[in-house]
Amino acid sequence: MALVLVFVVTLVMSLLVAAVYILFSGNVASYEYVKDRIGARFAAEAGARVAVHELSLETELPVCTDPFHMPDDSSGWITMPGIEERALVVIDPRNVVSNPRAIRGVEIRTRGSMGSMTMDVSMRYAPDAPSRYALLVDEAIPAGFFTDGRKVEGPVHCNGVINFSSVSADSTGDPFAEEISTTSEEGGFRFADAGFSKVPHPAGSAVWVRPYLRHLTGSPVWTSSARSVDFARVSAYFNGLLSEASKMGTVVSGVKRIIIDGNTVYMKSADDGPVTRLDLEDGKNLVFILNGSMPVYIKSGQSMDIPLTIVATGSVYIYGNIRGPAAGSNGPLAIVSLGDFIIPSDPAFTGATDWYPPWDINTEANLSVSAFLAAPSGELRSENIVYPPIELYFCIHGGLMEKKMGRLGSGISGYYLAIEYDQGLKNVMPPYFPILENWIMTSWIEDPGYGGGSIDDDRY
């Protein structure tokens, strides 16, 4: 009887040990499975971040449309720094675009590997571009710009402080910005009656930044901690376009006044000097002006119907209307000054000597500029805010980039800056414009499957 009892107890204990072992083994296997899957996903996402970092180092989009590995070696697999996981990273630039100057995105497909597990993640990213903004400023948007009556129906970004104010009784005419962001999270938005705030309407403030309900939802329409835009990098990029313009034969030097008439650029070095011309044909859509410390004056005759970027190494005086095509049609036109943009005082007010028509200064009335203006190391300002003696409009139909905002008027004289954003700039860049270091994720898919295809296929 005792032997039977010992046998039964031994059997039960053996079964319990076996059950515990099986349970433990199952838990270990489950733990290993979950650990490897999480590690594989982490590796896949880390691989995508490395790819975005590599893309952000460039100022131009990949020229190819075929998928390529990152890095471009025989295997394509990379080891993540500091961890044991590996990732296979494929960058697939977008193929089909309606415009060759479109802001093309990429699809980044990554396969993470850890232990016995692999996992795929597919993400789509689009680069940002300086020309995408209605207003892009480095230092600050000062008080008096975003106030009652101001409406900017396009993206606005400032690396520094953005000031808001209002004296109206309600929110009907309060400042409006379709999308607005600042880099400085602490104190990036400043309200005249409430100080610094992260929200579009601080408690007790008379300012309701419109469209208030959209801004209240936060990013991307209202962002207090956006990434900084490197203005020095943009300036260096434009300065480096001299060699590209040299290949086209579109480098200009020694000229003082320019008229863009249709698809022809007319130039003079003196009032009584000869007229030279540059025909913008055969893909010539970049003009590089070597003017150094000598300003160059630019205005338009007839409207042009091709995209064009003009880069001047010094200041640009806008001495009349500029008529460029919209980005959504045959444009856009962009003028880049590596100095300042300056509106000269009309001799009709100052009594100064002027050149003979059509080379004379025409700034005595409202001015209209259909172009994207970029001064990455300078500002847009009036030569003298006393003129015109009454306040007129300086209207930009496009967008504006400037390191700091200069003075255009006094409130009773000079010019009032109005920006009518060209919506086509959200998708199309001017010729030879750079992309920014900021890439924006537009979609994220886990375990995409590829419809029976391969991770290496051209799928975008």
CSV table of C-alpha atoms in Angstrom, one decimal:
chain,number,residue,atom,x,y,z
A,1,MET,CA,0.0,0.0,0.0
A,2,ALA,CA,2.8,2.3,0.9
A,3,LEU,CA,4.5,1.6,-2.4
A,4,VAL,CA,1.3,2.5,-4.3
A,5,LEU,CA,1.0,5.7,-2.4
A,6,VAL,CA,4.6,6.7,-3.2
A,7,PHE,CA,4.0,5.8,-6.8
A,8,VAL,CA,0.9,8.0,-7.0
A,9,VAL,CA,2.6,10.9,-5.3
A,10,THR,CA,5.6,10.6,-7.6
A,11,LEU,CA,3.3,10.5,-10.7
A,12,VAL,CA,1.4,13.6,-9.6
A,13,MET,CA,4.6,15.5,-8.8
A,14,SER,CA,6.0,14.5,-12.2
A,15,LEU,CA,2.8,15.7,-13.9
A,16,LEU,CA,3.0,19.0,-12.0
A,17,VAL,CA,6.7,19.5,-12.9
A,18,ALA,CA,5.9,18.7,-16.6
A,19,ALA,CA,3.0,21.1,-16.5
A,20,VAL,CA,5.1,23.8,-15.0
A,21,TYR,CA,7.8,23.1,-17.5
A,22,ILE,CA,5.4,23.2,-20.4
A,23,LEU,CA,3.8,26.4,-19.1
A,24,PHE,CA,7.3,28.0,-18.5
A,25,SER,CA,8.5,26.9,-22.0
A,26,GLY,CA,5.3,28.3,-23.5
A,27,ASN,CA,5.8,31.6,-21.7
A,28,VAL,CA,9.4,31.8,-22.7
A,29,ALA,CA,8.5,31.1,-26.4
A,30,SER,CA,5.7,33.7,-26.2
A,31,TYR,CA,8.1,36.2,-24.6
A,32,GLU,CA,10.7,35.5,-27.3
A,33,TYR,CA,8.1,35.9,-30.0
A,34,VAL,CA,6.9,39.2,-28.6
A,35,LYS,CA,10.4,40.4,-27.9
A,36,ASP,CA,11.6,39.6,-31.4
A,37,ARG,CA,8.5,41.1,-33.1
A,38,ILE,CA,8.8,44.3,-31.1
A,39,GLY,CA,12.6,44.4,-31.9
A,40,ALA,CA,11.9,43.8,-35.6
A,41,ARG,CA,9.4,46.6,-35.7
A,42,PHE,CA,11.8,48.9,-33.8
A,43,ALA,CA,14.5,48.1,-36.3
A,44,ALA,CA,12.2,48.8,-39.2
A,45,GLU,CA,11.1,52.2,-37.8
A,46,ALA,CA,14.7,53.0,-37.0
A,47,GLY,CA,15.8,52.2,-40.5
A,48,ALA,CA,13.1,54.6,-41.9
A,49,ARG,CA,14.4,57.4,-39.5
A,50,VAL,CA,17.9,56.8,-40.8
A,51,ALA,CA,16.7,57.1,-44.4
A,52,VAL,CA,14.8,60.3,-43.7
A,53,HIS,CA,18.0,61.7,-42.0
A,54,GLU,CA,20.0,60.9,-45.1
A,55,LEU,CA,17.5,62.5,-47.3
A,56,SER,CA,17.4,65.6,-45.2
A,57,LEU,CA,21.1,66.2,-45.7
A,58,GLU,CA,20.4,67.0,-49.4
A,59,THR,CA,18.9,70.1,-50.8
A,60,GLU,CA,17.5,68.3,-53.9
A,61,LEU,CA,15.1,65.4,-54.4
A,62,PRO,CA,16.5,62.1,-55.7
A,63,VAL,CA,16.7,62.4,-59.5
A,64,CYS,CA,15.9,58.8,-60.1
A,65,THR,CA,12.4,57.2,-59.8
A,66,ASP,CA,13.6,53.6,-59.4
A,67,PRO,CA,13.7,52.2,-55.8
A,68,PHE,CA,17.2,52.0,-54.3
A,69,HIS,CA,18.6,50.5,-51.1
A,70,MET,CA,20.1,52.7,-48.4
A,71,PRO,CA,23.0,52.2,-48.2
A,72,ASP,CA,23.5,51.2,-51.8
A,73,ASP,CA,25.5,48.0,-51.2
A,74,SER,CA,25.3,44.4,-52.3
A,75,SER,CA,22.9,43.3,-49.5
A,76,GLY,CA,21.1,46.4,-48.5
A,77,TRP,CA,20.9,45.3,-44.9
A,78,ILE,CA,22.2,47.8,-42.3
A,79,THR,CA,22.9,47.3,-38.6
A,80,MET,CA,21.3,49.8,-36.3
A,81,PRO,CA,23.9,51.7,-34.2
A,82,GLY,CA,23.8,50.5,-30.6
A,83,ILE,CA,21.4,47.6,-31.0
A,84,GLU,CA,21.6,44.1,-32.5
A,85,GLU,CA,18.7,44.4,-34.9
A,86,ARG,CA,19.2,44.9,-38.7
A,87,ALA,CA,17.0,46.6,-41.3
A,88,LEU,CA,16.6,46.4,-45.0
A,89,VAL,CA,15.7,49.9,-46.2
A,90,VAL,CA,14.3,50.7,-49.7
A,91,ILE,CA,13.6,54.3,-50.8
A,92,ASP,CA,11.1,54.5,-53.6
A,93,PRO,CA,10.8,58.1,-55.1
A,94,ARG,CA,7.4,59.0,-56.5
A,95,ASN,CA,7.1,58.4,-60.3
A,96,VAL,CA,4.0,60.0,-61.7
A,97,VAL,CA,3.7,63.8,-61.2
A,98,SER,CA,1.8,66.2,-63.4
A,99,ASN,CA,4.5,68.8,-63.3
A,100,PRO,CA,8.3,68.2,-63.4
A,101,ARG,CA,8.8,70.8,-60.7
A,102,ALA,CA,6.3,69.1,-58.4
A,103,ILE,CA,7.4,68.4,-54.8
A,104,ARG,CA,7.8,64.7,-55.1
A,105,GLY,CA,7.7,62.5,-52.1
A,106,VAL,CA,9.1,59.1,-51.4
A,107,GLU,CA,7.9,55.8,-50.0
A,108,ILE,CA,10.3,54.3,-47.5
A,109,ARG,CA,9.8,50.6,-47.1
A,110,THR,CA,11.8,48.9,-44.3
A,111,ARG,CA,12.1,45.3,-43.1
A,112,GLY,CA,13.4,44.9,-39.6
A,113,SER,CA,15.0,41.7,-38.4
A,114,MET,CA,15.6,40.4,-34.8
A,115,GLY,CA,16.1,36.8,-33.9
A,116,SER,CA,13.7,34.7,-35.9
A,117,MET,CA,11.3,37.5,-36.7
A,118,THR,CA,11.0,40.0,-39.5
A,119,MET,CA,8.5,42.8,-39.8
A,120,ASP,CA,7.8,45.4,-42.6
A,121,VAL,CA,6.8,49.0,-42.2
A,122,SER,CA,5.9,51.3,-45.1
A,123,MET,CA,6.0,55.1,-44.7
A,124,ARG,CA,5.5,58.0,-47.1
A,125,TYR,CA,7.3,61.2,-46.6
A,126,ALA,CA,7.2,64.5,-48.4
A,127,PRO,CA,9.9,67.2,-48.2
A,128,ASP,CA,9.2,70.7,-47.2
A,129,ALA,CA,10.3,73.6,-49.4
A,130,PRO,CA,10.8,77.3,-48.8
A,131,SER,CA,8.5,78.2,-51.7
A,132,ARG,CA,5.6,76.3,-50.0
A,133,TYR,CA,5.1,79.1,-47.5
A,134,ALA,CA,3.0,82.3,-47.9
A,135,LEU,CA,5.3,83.9,-45.3
A,136,LEU,CA,8.6,82.4,-44.0
A,137,VAL,CA,10.7,84.4,-41.6
A,138,ASP,CA,13.7,83.6,-39.5
A,139,GLU,CA,14.0,86.2,-36.8
A,140,ALA,CA,10.5,87.4,-35.8
A,141,ILE,CA,7.2,88.5,-37.1
A,142,PRO,CA,6.9,91.9,-35.3
A,143,ALA,CA,3.9,93.5,-33.7
A,144,GLY,CA,1.6,95.3,-36.1
A,145,PHE,CA,1.6,92.6,-38.8
A,146,PHE,CA,-0.8,90.0,-37.4
A,147,THR,CA,-3.4,92.4,-36.3
A,148,ASP,CA,-7.0,93.3,-37.2
A,149,GLY,CA,-7.7,92.9,-40.9
A,150,ARG,CA,-4.6,90.7,-41.7
A,151,LYS,CA,-5.4,87.6,-43.7
A,152,VAL,CA,-2.9,85.1,-45.0
A,153,GLU,CA,-4.5,82.2,-46.7
A,154,GLY,CA,-1.4,80.0,-46.8
A,155,PRO,CA,1.3,78.5,-44.5
A,156,VAL,CA,3.2,80.8,-42.2
A,157,HIS,CA,6.3,79.9,-40.3
A,158,CYS,CA,8.8,81.9,-38.2
A,159,ASN,CA,11.8,80.5,-36.3
A,160,GLY,CA,11.4,83.3,-33.8
A,161,VAL,CA,8.5,85.0,-32.0
A,162,ILE,CA,5.2,85.7,-33.8
A,163,ASN,CA,3.3,88.7,-32.4
A,164,PHE,CA,-0.6,89.0,-32.4
A,165,SER,CA,-2.8,91.9,-31.5
A,166,SER,CA,-6.4,93.1,-31.9
A,167,VAL,CA,-8.4,96.1,-30.8
A,168,SER,CA,-11.7,95.0,-32.3
A,169,ALA,CA,-14.8,94.3,-30.2
A,170,ASP,CA,-15.2,90.7,-31.5
A,171,SER,CA,-13.3,88.1,-33.4
A,172,THR,CA,-14.7,89.0,-36.8
A,173,GLY,CA,-11.7,90.9,-38.1
A,174,ASP,CA,-9.0,89.3,-36.0
A,175,PRO,CA,-5.7,88.1,-37.7
A,176,PHE,CA,-6.1,85.1,-39.9
A,177,ALA,CA,-3.5,82.5,-41.0
A,178,GLU,CA,-4.4,79.3,-42.7
A,179,GLU,CA,-1.5,77.4,-41.0
A,180,ILE,CA,1.0,79.0,-38.6
A,181,SER,CA,4.0,77.6,-36.7
A,182,THR,CA,7.0,78.7,-34.7
A,183,THR,CA,10.2,77.0,-33.7
A,184,SER,CA,10.3,78.4,-30.2
A,185,GLU,CA,7.8,76.4,-28.1
A,186,GLU,CA,8.3,78.6,-25.0
A,187,GLY,CA,7.2,82.0,-26.0
A,188,GLY,CA,7.0,81.5,-29.7
A,189,PHE,CA,3.5,83.1,-29.9
A,190,ARG,CA,3.1,86.4,-28.2
A,191,PHE,CA,-0.1,88.3,-27.6
A,192,ALA,CA,-0.1,92.0,-27.0
A,193,ASP,CA,-2.5,91.9,-24.1
A,194,ALA,CA,-1.7,88.5,-22.6
A,195,GLY,CA,2.0,87.8,-23.2
A,196,PHE,CA,3.3,84.4,-24.3
A,197,SER,CA,0.9,81.6,-25.1
A,198,LYS,CA,0.8,78.2,-26.8
A,199,VAL,CA,-2.9,78.5,-27.7
A,200,PRO,CA,-4.6,80.7,-30.3
A,201,HIS,CA,-6.7,82.6,-27.7
A,202,PRO,CA,-5.2,83.1,-24.2
A,203,ALA,CA,-7.6,83.6,-21.3
A,204,GLY,CA,-8.6,87.2,-21.1
A,205,SER,CA,-7.1,88.2,-24.5
A,206,ALA,CA,-9.0,90.2,-27.1
A,207,VAL,CA,-7.2,88.2,-29.8
A,208,TRP,CA,-8.8,85.2,-31.5
A,209,VAL,CA,-6.4,83.9,-34.1
A,210,ARG,CA,-8.5,82.7,-37.0
A,211,PRO,CA,-9.7,80.2,-38.0
A,212,TYR,CA,-9.8,79.7,-34.2
A,213,LEU,CA,-11.5,76.3,-34.1
A,214,ARG,CA,-9.0,74.8,-36.6
A,215,HIS,CA,-6.0,76.2,-34.7
A,216,LEU,CA,-7.4,74.9,-31.5
A,217,THR,CA,-6.9,71.4,-32.8
A,218,GLY,CA,-3.2,72.0,-32.9
A,219,SER,CA,-0.6,70.6,-35.4
A,220,PRO,CA,-0.3,71.0,-38.3
A,221,VAL,CA,-2.4,74.2,-38.5
A,222,TRP,CA,-1.2,75.5,-35.2
A,223,THR,CA,2.3,74.4,-34.0
A,224,SER,CA,4.4,76.0,-31.3
A,225,SER,CA,7.3,73.6,-31.6
A,226,ALA,CA,8.0,73.1,-35.3
A,227,ARG,CA,11.4,72.3,-36.6
A,228,SER,CA,13.6,75.3,-37.4
A,229,VAL,CA,14.3,76.3,-41.0
A,230,ASP,CA,18.0,76.7,-41.8
A,231,PHE,CA,18.1,80.1,-43.7
A,232,ALA,CA,21.9,79.9,-44.0
A,233,ARG,CA,21.7,76.6,-45.8
A,234,VAL,CA,19.1,78.0,-48.2
A,235,SER,CA,21.3,81.1,-48.9
A,236,ALA,CA,24.3,78.9,-49.6
A,237,TYR,CA,22.3,76.7,-52.0
A,238,PHE,CA,21.2,79.7,-54.1
A,239,ASN,CA,24.7,81.1,-54.1
A,240,GLY,CA,25.9,77.8,-55.5
A,241,LEU,CA,23.7,78.0,-58.6
A,242,LEU,CA,26.2,80.0,-60.5
A,243,SER,CA,27.7,77.0,-62.1
A,244,GLU,CA,24.3,75.7,-63.3
A,245,ALA,CA,23.5,79.1,-64.8
A,246,SER,CA,26.9,79.1,-66.5
A,247,LYS,CA,26.1,75.9,-68.3
A,248,MET,CA,22.9,77.6,-69.7
A,249,GLY,CA,24.7,80.8,-70.6
A,250,THR,CA,22.3,82.8,-68.4
A,251,VAL,CA,24.9,84.5,-66.1
A,252,VAL,CA,24.5,88.3,-66.2
A,253,SER,CA,26.8,90.9,-64.9
A,254,GLY,CA,27.3,94.7,-65.1
A,255,VAL,CA,23.7,95.6,-65.6
A,256,LYS,CA,21.7,98.1,-63.5
A,257,ARG,CA,18.1,97.8,-64.8
A,258,ILE,CA,16.1,94.8,-66.1
A,259,ILE,CA,12.7,94.5,-67.7
A,260,ILE,CA,11.2,91.0,-68.0
A,261,ASP,CA,9.0,91.3,-71.1
A,262,GLY,CA,7.3,88.1,-71.9
A,263,ASN,CA,9.9,85.4,-72.2
A,264,THR,CA,12.7,87.9,-72.9
A,265,VAL,CA,14.9,89.7,-70.4
A,266,TYR,CA,16.0,93.2,-71.5
A,267,MET,CA,19.0,94.8,-69.7
A,268,LYS,CA,20.7,98.2,-69.6
A,269,SER,CA,23.9,99.3,-67.7
A,270,ALA,CA,23.2,103.1,-68.2
A,271,ASP,CA,20.4,105.4,-69.1
A,272,ASP,CA,22.0,106.2,-72.4
A,273,GLY,CA,23.6,102.8,-72.9
A,274,PRO,CA,22.6,100.0,-75.3
A,275,VAL,CA,19.9,97.5,-74.6
A,276,THR,CA,20.9,93.8,-74.4
A,277,ARG,CA,18.5,90.9,-74.4
A,278,LEU,CA,18.4,87.4,-73.1
A,279,ASP,CA,15.8,85.0,-74.7
A,280,LEU,CA,14.6,82.4,-72.3
A,281,GLU,CA,14.1,79.5,-74.6
A,282,ASP,CA,15.3,75.9,-74.8
A,283,GLY,CA,14.8,75.3,-71.1
A,284,LYS,CA,16.6,78.4,-69.9
A,285,ASN,CA,14.7,78.9,-66.7
A,286,LEU,CA,17.5,80.1,-64.4
A,287,VAL,CA,19.1,83.6,-64.6
A,288,PHE,CA,22.0,84.4,-62.2
A,289,ILE,CA,22.9,88.1,-61.8
A,290,LEU,CA,26.3,89.0,-60.5
A,291,ASN,CA,25.6,92.4,-59.0
A,292,GLY,CA,27.5,92.3,-55.7
A,293,SER,CA,27.2,95.5,-53.8
A,294,MET,CA,25.6,97.3,-56.8
A,295,PRO,CA,21.8,96.9,-56.7
A,296,VAL,CA,19.9,95.7,-59.8
A,297,TYR,CA,16.4,97.1,-60.6
A,298,ILE,CA,13.8,94.6,-61.8
A,299,LYS,CA,10.2,95.1,-63.2
A,300,SER,CA,8.0,93.6,-65.9
A,301,GLY,CA,6.6,94.5,-69.2
A,302,GLN,CA,4.3,91.8,-70.7
A,303,SER,CA,3.5,88.7,-68.6
A,304,MET,CA,5.7,85.7,-69.1
A,305,ASP,CA,4.4,82.2,-69.7
A,306,ILE,CA,7.3,80.0,-68.5
A,307,PRO,CA,8.6,79.1,-65.1
A,308,LEU,CA,11.7,81.1,-64.1
A,309,THR,CA,14.0,81.7,-61.2
A,310,ILE,CA,16.2,84.8,-61.0
A,311,VAL,CA,19.0,84.9,-58.4
A,312,ALA,CA,20.9,88.1,-57.7
A,313,THR,CA,24.0,88.1,-55.5
A,314,GLY,CA,23.2,91.6,-54.2
A,315,SER,CA,20.1,93.7,-53.4
A,316,VAL,CA,17.1,93.8,-55.8
A,317,TYR,CA,15.1,97.0,-56.3
A,318,ILE,CA,11.5,96.3,-57.4
A,319,TYR,CA,10.8,99.4,-59.5
A,320,GLY,CA,7.5,98.5,-61.0
A,321,ASN,CA,4.9,95.7,-61.2
A,322,ILE,CA,6.2,92.1,-61.8
A,323,ARG,CA,3.9,89.8,-63.8
A,324,GLY,CA,4.8,86.1,-63.4
A,325,PRO,CA,2.6,83.1,-64.2
A,326,ALA,CA,0.9,81.2,-61.4
A,327,ALA,CA,2.4,77.9,-60.1
A,328,GLY,CA,-0.8,76.1,-61.2
A,329,SER,CA,-0.5,77.2,-64.8
A,330,ASN,CA,2.9,77.9,-66.6
A,331,GLY,CA,4.8,79.2,-63.5
A,332,PRO,CA,5.9,80.0,-61.1
A,333,LEU,CA,8.3,82.9,-61.2
A,334,ALA,CA,10.7,83.3,-58.3
A,335,ILE,CA,13.2,86.2,-57.6
A,336,VAL,CA,15.9,85.5,-55.1
A,337,SER,CA,18.0,88.3,-53.5
A,338,LEU,CA,21.1,87.4,-51.5
A,339,GLY,CA,20.9,90.9,-50.2
A,340,ASP,CA,17.6,92.8,-49.7
A,341,PHE,CA,14.5,93.6,-51.6
A,342,ILE,CA,14.0,97.3,-51.7
A,343,ILE,CA,11.1,99.4,-53.1
A,344,PRO,CA,12.7,102.6,-54.4
A,345,SER,CA,11.1,106.0,-53.9
A,346,ASP,CA,9.6,107.3,-57.1
A,347,PRO,CA,11.3,110.4,-58.4
A,348,ALA,CA,7.8,111.9,-58.9
A,349,PHE,CA,7.8,112.4,-55.1
A,350,THR,CA,11.5,113.0,-54.5
A,351,GLY,CA,12.4,115.1,-57.5
A,352,ALA,CA,15.4,113.0,-58.3
A,353,THR,CA,16.6,112.4,-61.9
A,354,ASP,CA,15.2,109.2,-63.5
A,355,TRP,CA,15.9,107.1,-66.6
A,356,TYR,CA,13.9,107.5,-69.7
A,357,PRO,CA,10.8,105.3,-70.1
A,358,PRO,CA,10.3,102.4,-70.1
A,359,TRP,CA,13.3,102.2,-67.7
A,360,ASP,CA,11.9,104.7,-65.3
A,361,ILE,CA,10.9,103.9,-61.7
A,362,ASN,CA,7.1,103.3,-61.3
A,363,THR,CA,6.4,103.1,-57.6
A,364,GLU,CA,4.0,106.0,-57.2
A,365,ALA,CA,0.9,103.7,-57.1
A,366,ASN,CA,-0.1,100.3,-55.7
A,367,LEU,CA,2.4,97.7,-56.7
A,368,SER,CA,1.7,94.1,-57.7
A,369,VAL,CA,4.3,91.3,-57.7
A,370,SER,CA,3.2,87.9,-59.0
A,371,ALA,CA,6.1,85.9,-57.9
A,372,PHE,CA,7.7,84.2,-54.9
A,373,LEU,CA,10.3,86.5,-53.3
A,374,ALA,CA,13.1,85.0,-51.3
A,375,ALA,CA,15.7,87.0,-49.3
A,376,PRO,CA,17.2,84.3,-47.1
A,377,SER,CA,19.8,86.6,-45.7
A,378,GLY,CA,18.0,89.9,-45.9
A,379,GLU,CA,14.7,91.8,-45.8
A,380,LEU,CA,11.9,93.4,-47.9
A,381,ARG,CA,11.7,97.1,-47.1
A,382,SER,CA,11.0,100.6,-48.6
A,383,GLU,CA,13.9,102.8,-49.5
A,384,ASN,CA,12.1,105.6,-47.6
A,385,ILE,CA,8.8,104.9,-45.7
A,386,VAL,CA,7.8,108.6,-46.2
A,387,TYR,CA,7.0,107.8,-49.9
A,388,PRO,CA,4.5,107.4,-51.3
A,389,PRO,CA,3.0,110.2,-49.0
A,390,ILE,CA,-0.2,108.2,-48.5
A,391,GLU,CA,-0.2,104.5,-47.7
A,392,LEU,CA,-0.5,102.3,-50.8
A,393,TYR,CA,-0.6,98.5,-51.3
A,394,PHE,CA,2.4,96.3,-52.1
A,395,CYS,CA,0.7,93.0,-53.0
A,396,ILE,CA,2.6,89.8,-53.4
A,397,HIS,CA,0.6,87.2,-55.4
A,398,GLY,CA,2.8,84.2,-54.4
A,399,GLY,CA,4.8,84.0,-51.3
A,400,LEU,CA,7.6,85.7,-49.3
A,401,MET,CA,10.8,84.4,-47.5
A,402,GLU,CA,12.9,86.9,-45.6
A,403,LYS,CA,15.4,86.6,-42.8
A,404,LYS,CA,13.8,89.5,-41.0
A,405,MET,CA,10.8,91.7,-41.8
A,406,GLY,CA,11.7,95.2,-42.9
A,407,ARG,CA,9.6,98.3,-42.8
A,408,LEU,CA,7.5,99.2,-45.8
A,409,GLY,CA,5.4,102.0,-44.4
A,410,SER,CA,4.5,104.2,-41.4
A,411,GLY,CA,0.7,103.5,-41.4
A,412,ILE,CA,0.0,106.8,-43.1
A,413,SER,CA,2.7,106.6,-45.8
A,414,GLY,CA,4.8,104.0,-47.7
A,415,TYR,CA,3.2,100.6,-48.4
A,416,TYR,CA,1.0,98.1,-46.7
A,417,LEU,CA,2.2,94.5,-47.3
A,418,ALA,CA,-0.5,92.2,-48.6
A,419,ILE,CA,0.1,88.6,-49.4
A,420,GLU,CA,-2.3,86.7,-51.7
A,421,TYR,CA,-0.9,83.2,-51.5
A,422,ASP,CA,-0.5,81.2,-54.7
A,423,GLN,CA,-2.1,77.8,-53.7
A,424,GLY,CA,-0.2,76.1,-56.5
A,425,LEU,CA,3.0,76.6,-54.5
A,426,LYS,CA,1.9,73.9,-52.1
A,427,ASN,CA,2.7,71.3,-54.7
A,428,VAL,CA,5.1,73.0,-57.3
A,429,MET,CA,8.5,74.6,-56.7
A,430,PRO,CA,10.1,77.3,-58.9
A,431,PRO,CA,12.9,76.0,-61.1
A,432,TYR,CA,16.1,75.1,-59.2
A,433,PHE,CA,14.6,75.7,-55.8
A,434,PRO,CA,15.9,73.6,-52.9
A,435,ILE,CA,14.0,71.4,-50.5
A,436,LEU,CA,14.3,72.0,-46.8
A,437,GLU,CA,15.8,69.6,-44.2
A,438,ASN,CA,12.3,69.0,-42.8
A,439,TRP,CA,10.6,65.9,-44.2
A,440,ILE,CA,6.9,65.3,-43.2
A,441,MET,CA,5.4,61.9,-42.8
A,442,THR,CA,2.1,61.6,-44.7
A,443,SER,CA,1.2,57.9,-44.1
A,444,TRP,CA,2.4,54.8,-42.1
A,445,ILE,CA,1.4,51.2,-42.7
A,446,GLU,CA,2.5,48.1,-40.7
A,447,ASP,CA,2.9,44.8,-42.5
A,448,PRO,CA,1.9,46.3,-45.9
A,449,GLY,CA,2.0,42.9,-47.8
A,450,TYR,CA,2.9,44.4,-51.2
A,451,GLY,CA,0.0,42.6,-53.0
A,452,GLY,CA,2.1,39.5,-53.6
A,453,GLY,CA,5.1,41.6,-54.9
A,454,SER,CA,8.4,42.4,-53.3
A,455,ILE,CA,9.8,45.1,-51.0
A,456,ASP,CA,12.1,46.1,-53.9
A,457,ASP,CA,9.3,46.7,-56.5
A,458,ASP,CA,8.7,50.1,-57.9
A,459,ARG,CA,5.3,50.7,-56.2
A,460,TYR,CA,5.1,54.5,-55.9
